[in-house]
PDB file of C-alpha atoms in Angstrom:
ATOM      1  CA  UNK A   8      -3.635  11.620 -21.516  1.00  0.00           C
ATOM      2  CA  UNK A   9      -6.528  13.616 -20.181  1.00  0.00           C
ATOM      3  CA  UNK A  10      -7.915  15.812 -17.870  1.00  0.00           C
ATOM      4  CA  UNK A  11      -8.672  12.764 -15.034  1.00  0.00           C
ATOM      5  CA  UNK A  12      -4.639  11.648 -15.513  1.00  0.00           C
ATOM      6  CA  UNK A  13      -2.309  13.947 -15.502  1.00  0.00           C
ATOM      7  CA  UNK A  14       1.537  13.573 -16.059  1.00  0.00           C
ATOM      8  CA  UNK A  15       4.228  15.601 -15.130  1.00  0.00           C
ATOM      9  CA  UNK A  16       7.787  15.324 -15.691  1.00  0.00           C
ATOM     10  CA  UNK A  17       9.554  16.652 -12.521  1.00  0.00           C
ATOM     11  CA  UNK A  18      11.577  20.114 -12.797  1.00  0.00           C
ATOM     12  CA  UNK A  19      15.273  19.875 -12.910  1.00  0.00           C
ATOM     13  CA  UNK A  20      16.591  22.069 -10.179  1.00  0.00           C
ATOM     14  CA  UNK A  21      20.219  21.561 -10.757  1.00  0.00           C
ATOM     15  CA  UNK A  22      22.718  18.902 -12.530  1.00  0.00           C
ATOM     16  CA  UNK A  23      26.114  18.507 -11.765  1.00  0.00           C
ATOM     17  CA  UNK A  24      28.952  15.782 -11.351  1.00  0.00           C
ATOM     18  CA  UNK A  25      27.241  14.251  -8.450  1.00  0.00           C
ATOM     19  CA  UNK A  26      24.290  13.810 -10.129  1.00  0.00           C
ATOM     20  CA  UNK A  27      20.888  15.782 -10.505  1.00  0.00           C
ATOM     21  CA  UNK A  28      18.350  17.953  -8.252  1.00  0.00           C
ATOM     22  CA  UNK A  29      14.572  17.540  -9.145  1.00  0.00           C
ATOM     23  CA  UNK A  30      11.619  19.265  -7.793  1.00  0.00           C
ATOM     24  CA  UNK A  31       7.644  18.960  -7.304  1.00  0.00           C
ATOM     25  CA  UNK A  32       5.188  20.485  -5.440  1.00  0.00           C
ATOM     26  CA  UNK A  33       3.419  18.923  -2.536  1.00  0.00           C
ATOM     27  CA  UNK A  34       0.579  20.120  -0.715  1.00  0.00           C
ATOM     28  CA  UNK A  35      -0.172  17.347   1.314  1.00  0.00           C
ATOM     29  CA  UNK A  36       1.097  16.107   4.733  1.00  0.00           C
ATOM     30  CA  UNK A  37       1.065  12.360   6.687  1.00  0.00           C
ATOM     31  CA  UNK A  38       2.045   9.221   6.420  1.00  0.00           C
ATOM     32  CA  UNK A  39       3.482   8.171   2.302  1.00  0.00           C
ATOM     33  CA  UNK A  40       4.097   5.151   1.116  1.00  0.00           C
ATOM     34  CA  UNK A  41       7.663   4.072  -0.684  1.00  0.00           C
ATOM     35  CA  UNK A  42       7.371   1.654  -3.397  1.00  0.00           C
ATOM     36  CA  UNK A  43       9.507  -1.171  -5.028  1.00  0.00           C
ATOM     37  CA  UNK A  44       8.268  -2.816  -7.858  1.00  0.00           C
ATOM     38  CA  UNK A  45      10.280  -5.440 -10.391  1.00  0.00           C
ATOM     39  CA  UNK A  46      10.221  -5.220 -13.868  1.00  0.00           C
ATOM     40  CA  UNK A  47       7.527  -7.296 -15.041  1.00  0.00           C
ATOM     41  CA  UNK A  48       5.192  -6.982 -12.039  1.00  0.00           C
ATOM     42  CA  UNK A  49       1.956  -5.165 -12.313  1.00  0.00           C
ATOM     43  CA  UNK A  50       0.114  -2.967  -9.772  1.00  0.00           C
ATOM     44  CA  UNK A  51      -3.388  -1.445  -9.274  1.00  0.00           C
ATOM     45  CA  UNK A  52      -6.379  -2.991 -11.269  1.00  0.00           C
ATOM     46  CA  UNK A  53      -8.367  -0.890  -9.313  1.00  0.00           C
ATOM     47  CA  UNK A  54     -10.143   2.353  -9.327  1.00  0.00           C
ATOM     48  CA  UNK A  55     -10.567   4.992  -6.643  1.00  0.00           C
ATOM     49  CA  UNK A  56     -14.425   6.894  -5.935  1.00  0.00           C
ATOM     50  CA  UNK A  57     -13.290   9.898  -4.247  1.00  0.00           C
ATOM     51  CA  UNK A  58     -13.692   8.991  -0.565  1.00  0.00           C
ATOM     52  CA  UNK A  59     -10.362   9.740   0.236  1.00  0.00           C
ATOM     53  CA  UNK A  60      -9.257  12.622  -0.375  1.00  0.00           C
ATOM     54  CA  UNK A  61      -5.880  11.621  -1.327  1.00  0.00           C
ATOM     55  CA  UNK A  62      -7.161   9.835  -3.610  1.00  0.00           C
ATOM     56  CA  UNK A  63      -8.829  12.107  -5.516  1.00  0.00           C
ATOM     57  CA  UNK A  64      -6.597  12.437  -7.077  1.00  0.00           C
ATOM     58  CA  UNK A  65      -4.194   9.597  -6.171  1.00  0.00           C
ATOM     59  CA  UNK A  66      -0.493  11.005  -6.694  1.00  0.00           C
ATOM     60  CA  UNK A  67       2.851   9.293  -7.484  1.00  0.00           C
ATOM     61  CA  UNK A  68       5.933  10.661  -7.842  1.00  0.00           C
ATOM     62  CA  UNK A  69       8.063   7.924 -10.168  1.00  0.00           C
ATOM     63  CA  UNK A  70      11.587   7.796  -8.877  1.00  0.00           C
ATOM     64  CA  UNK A  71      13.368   5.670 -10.740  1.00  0.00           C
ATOM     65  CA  UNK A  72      12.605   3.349 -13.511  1.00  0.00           C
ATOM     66  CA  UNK A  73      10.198   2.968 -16.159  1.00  0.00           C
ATOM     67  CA  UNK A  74       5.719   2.254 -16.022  1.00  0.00           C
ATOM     68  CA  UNK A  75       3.401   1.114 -18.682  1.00  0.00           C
ATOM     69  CA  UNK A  76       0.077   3.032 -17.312  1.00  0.00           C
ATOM     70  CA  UNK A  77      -3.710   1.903 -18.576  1.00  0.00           C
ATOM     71  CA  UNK A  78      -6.281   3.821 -17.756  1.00  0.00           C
ATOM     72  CA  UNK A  79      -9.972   3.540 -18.433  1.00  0.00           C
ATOM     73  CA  UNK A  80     -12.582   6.593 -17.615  1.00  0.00           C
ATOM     74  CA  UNK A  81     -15.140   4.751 -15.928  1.00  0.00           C
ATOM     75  CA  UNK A  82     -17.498   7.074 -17.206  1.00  0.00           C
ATOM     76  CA  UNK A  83     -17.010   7.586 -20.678  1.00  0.00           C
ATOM     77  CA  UNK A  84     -15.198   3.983 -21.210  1.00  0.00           C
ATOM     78  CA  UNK A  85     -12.119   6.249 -22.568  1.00  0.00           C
ATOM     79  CA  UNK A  86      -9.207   3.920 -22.421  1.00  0.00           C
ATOM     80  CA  UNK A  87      -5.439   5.003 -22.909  1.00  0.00           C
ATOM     81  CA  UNK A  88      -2.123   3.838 -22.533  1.00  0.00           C
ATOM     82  CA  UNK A  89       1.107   5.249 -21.995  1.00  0.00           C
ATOM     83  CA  UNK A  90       4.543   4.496 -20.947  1.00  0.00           C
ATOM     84  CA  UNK A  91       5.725   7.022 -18.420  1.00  0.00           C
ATOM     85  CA  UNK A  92       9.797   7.315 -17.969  1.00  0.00           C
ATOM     86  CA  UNK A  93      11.258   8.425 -14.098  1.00  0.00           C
ATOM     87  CA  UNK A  94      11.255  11.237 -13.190  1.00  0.00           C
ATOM     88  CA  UNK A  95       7.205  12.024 -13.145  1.00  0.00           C
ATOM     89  CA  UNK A  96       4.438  13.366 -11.198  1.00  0.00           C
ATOM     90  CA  UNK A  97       1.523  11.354 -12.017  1.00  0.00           C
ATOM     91  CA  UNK A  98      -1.614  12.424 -10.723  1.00  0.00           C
ATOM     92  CA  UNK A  99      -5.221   9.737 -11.486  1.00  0.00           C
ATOM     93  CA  UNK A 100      -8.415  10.963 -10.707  1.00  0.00           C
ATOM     94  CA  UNK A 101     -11.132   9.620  -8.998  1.00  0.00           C
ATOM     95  CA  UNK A 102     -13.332   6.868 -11.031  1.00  0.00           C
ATOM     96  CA  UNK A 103     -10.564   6.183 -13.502  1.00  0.00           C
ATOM     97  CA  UNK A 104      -9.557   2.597 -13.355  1.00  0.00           C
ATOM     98  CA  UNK A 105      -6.007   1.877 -13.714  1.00  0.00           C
ATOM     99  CA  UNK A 106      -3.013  -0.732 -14.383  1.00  0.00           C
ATOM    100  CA  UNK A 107       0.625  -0.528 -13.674  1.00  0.00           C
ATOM    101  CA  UNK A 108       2.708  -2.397 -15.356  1.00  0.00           C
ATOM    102  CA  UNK A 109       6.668  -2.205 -14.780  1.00  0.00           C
ATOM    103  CA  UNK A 110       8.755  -2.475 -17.676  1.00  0.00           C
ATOM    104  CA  UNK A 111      11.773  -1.978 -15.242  1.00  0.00           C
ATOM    105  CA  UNK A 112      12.540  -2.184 -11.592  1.00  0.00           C
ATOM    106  CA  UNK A 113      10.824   1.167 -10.248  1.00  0.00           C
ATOM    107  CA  UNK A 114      10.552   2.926  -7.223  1.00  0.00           C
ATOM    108  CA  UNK A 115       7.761   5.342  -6.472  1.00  0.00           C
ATOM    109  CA  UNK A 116       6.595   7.702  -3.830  1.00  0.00           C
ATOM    110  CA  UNK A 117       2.441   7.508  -2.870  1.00  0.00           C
ATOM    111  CA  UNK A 118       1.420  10.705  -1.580  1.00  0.00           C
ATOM    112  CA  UNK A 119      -1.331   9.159   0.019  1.00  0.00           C
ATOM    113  CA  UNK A 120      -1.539   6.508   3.289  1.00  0.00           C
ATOM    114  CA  UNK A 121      -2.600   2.565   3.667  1.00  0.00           C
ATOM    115  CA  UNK A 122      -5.285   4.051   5.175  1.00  0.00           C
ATOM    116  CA  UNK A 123      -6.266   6.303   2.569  1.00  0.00           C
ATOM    117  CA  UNK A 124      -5.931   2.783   0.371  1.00  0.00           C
ATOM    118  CA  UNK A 125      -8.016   0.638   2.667  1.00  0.00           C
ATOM    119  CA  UNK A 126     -11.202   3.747   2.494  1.00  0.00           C
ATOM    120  CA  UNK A 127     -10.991   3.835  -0.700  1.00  0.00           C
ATOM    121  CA  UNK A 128      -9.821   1.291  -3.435  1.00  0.00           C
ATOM    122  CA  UNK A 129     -12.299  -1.244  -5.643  1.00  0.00           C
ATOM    123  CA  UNK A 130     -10.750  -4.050  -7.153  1.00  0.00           C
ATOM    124  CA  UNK A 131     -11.476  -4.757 -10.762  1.00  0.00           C
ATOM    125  CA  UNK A 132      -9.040  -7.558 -12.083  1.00  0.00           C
ATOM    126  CA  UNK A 133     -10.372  -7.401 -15.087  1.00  0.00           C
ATOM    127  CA  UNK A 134     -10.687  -4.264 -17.862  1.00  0.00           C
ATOM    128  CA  UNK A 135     -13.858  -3.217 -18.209  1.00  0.00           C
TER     129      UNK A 135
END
């Protein structure tokens, strides 16, 4: 992508028959937020300024399932998209406007708080 979004694919610690062992790093601490999504749905349409520290940059760890992410740099107007697969780190930067589409059913983990949400997320419904 670029330097404001940044994806990860989580390190494989171990596989075996009951299944696998993945890792990432975490520096924060608090209250997370667990999400469900269903294929189809879409998330965000917003951007984040940097008030809230986990927000900048907002991180999500995708679980299971499969994301179509747009972004647009609100400052250069750079816009991307890419299709992110589980298991991922996905880290968005402050200012960068983004769009979640799920092309599966998906679960994520939001290192960040609804507080964290309410101090700091615009709305744009529309791309800019």
């Amino acid at each position: 992508m670029n330097d404001k979004v940044i994806i990860t694919p989580l390190t494989l610690y171990a596989q075996h028959e009951r299944g696998k062992t993945m890792l990432f790093d975490n520096q924060r601490t608090g209250e997370f937020i667990l999400g469900y999504r269903v294929k189809d749905s879409i998330s965000g349409r917003h951007y984040h300024s940097g008030a809230a520290e986990y927000k900048n940059p907002e991180v999500l760890i995708l679980i299971s399932g499969s994301i179509h992410l747009k972004t647009i740099d609100l400052d250069t107007k750079n816009e991307q998209v890419v299709i992110i697969e589980e298991p991922s780190r996905i880290e968005i930067f402050a200012m960068v406007w983004h769009e979640v589409l799920a092309l599966t059913d998906c679960v994520f983990l939001e290192m960040n708080s609804i507080a964290d949400c309410e101090a700091d997320t615009h709305k744009l419904e529309q791309t800019v």
